């Protein structure tokens, strides 16, 4: 198989060059890994170009708030996932492949994650350290769509990607992708359903997830079915509301 890659060192040089205006998109020079038995280059590039085209056609409608921008990222995540999900695991687990995807999507990433310097942007390109990190934009987009696809399909949703498509950047960043909850798509599906419907307010998400982390010590979230996942989220939400209410009463009585 043949697929495009960019090393961490070359990502740093490219991002610094684009940021300073010394490089243009045409200066991107990827390398290729694998043999010629299967060529995935065209499929990869077509998918990344489709993401850019969709972003360019919709970005003006999404620039007014972070919620709208994240909703656009969620929709683009589905496009990215559908185009790349058939790639072999060897490619999808290659850090340099995701670094290539990042530099290809340079303009989108700079729009989505504005930063004061090239160095501050490197984590979004998977180049802040030897590891890919949690913030690499195309990698987190792929995972976002993958998690919602599994959860939505298991739940029988008409659109299994629906929970990826609304703006919930903080929930994804802090409570799904950076913690073990992302390994339990059905639990994520039920939690996002409540967030989307307004049943789980922003100020409750953090304490609810904190309570769920305690439960994780005794419950294997990954094996829960939808009914059990629903019961878990309902129970921990109710427990959180009760606890916070008791704390408010105690403070009010002082």
Coordinates of N, CA, C and O in Angstrom, one line a residue, residues 1-3 32-41 90:
X1 N 0.8 -1.2 0.0 CA 0.0 0.0 0.0 C 0.9 1.3 0.0 O 1.9 1.3 0.6
X2 N 0.4 2.3 -0.7 CA 1.2 3.5 -0.7 C 0.3 4.6 -0.2 O -0.9 4.8 -0.6
X3 N 0.8 5.5 0.7 CA 0.0 6.5 1.3 C 0.9 7.7 1.6 O 2.1 7.5 1.9
X32 N 6.1 9.3 0.8 CA 5.2 8.2 0.6 C 5.7 7.0 1.3 O 6.9 6.7 1.3
X33 N 4.8 6.3 2.0 CA 5.2 5.1 2.8 C 4.4 3.9 2.2 O 3.3 4.0 1.7
X34 N 5.1 2.7 2.3 CA 4.5 1.5 1.8 C 4.9 1.1 0.4 O 5.9 1.7 -0.1
X35 N 4.3 0.1 -0.1 CA 4.6 -0.4 -1.4 C 3.5 -0.1 -2.4 O 2.6 0.6 -2.1
X36 N 3.7 -0.5 -3.6 CA 2.8 -0.1 -4.7 C 1.6 -1.1 -4.9 O 0.9 -1.0 -5.9
X37 N 1.5 -2.1 -4.0 CA 0.4 -3.1 -4.2 C -1.0 -2.4 -4.1 O -1.9 -2.8 -4.8
X38 N -1.2 -1.4 -3.3 CA -2.4 -0.7 -3.2 C -2.0 0.8 -3.0 O -1.3 1.2 -2.2
X39 N -2.7 1.6 -3.9 CA -2.4 3.1 -3.9 C -3.6 3.8 -3.3 O -4.6 3.9 -3.9
X40 N -3.4 4.4 -2.1 CA -4.4 5.1 -1.4 C -4.3 6.6 -1.5 O -5.1 7.4 -1.0
X41 N -3.3 7.1 -2.3 CA -3.0 8.5 -2.3 C -4.2 9.3 -2.9 O -4.6 10.3 -2.3
X90 N -3.1 0.1 9.3 CA -1.7 0.5 9.3 C -1.6 2.0 9.0 O -0.8 2.7 9.6

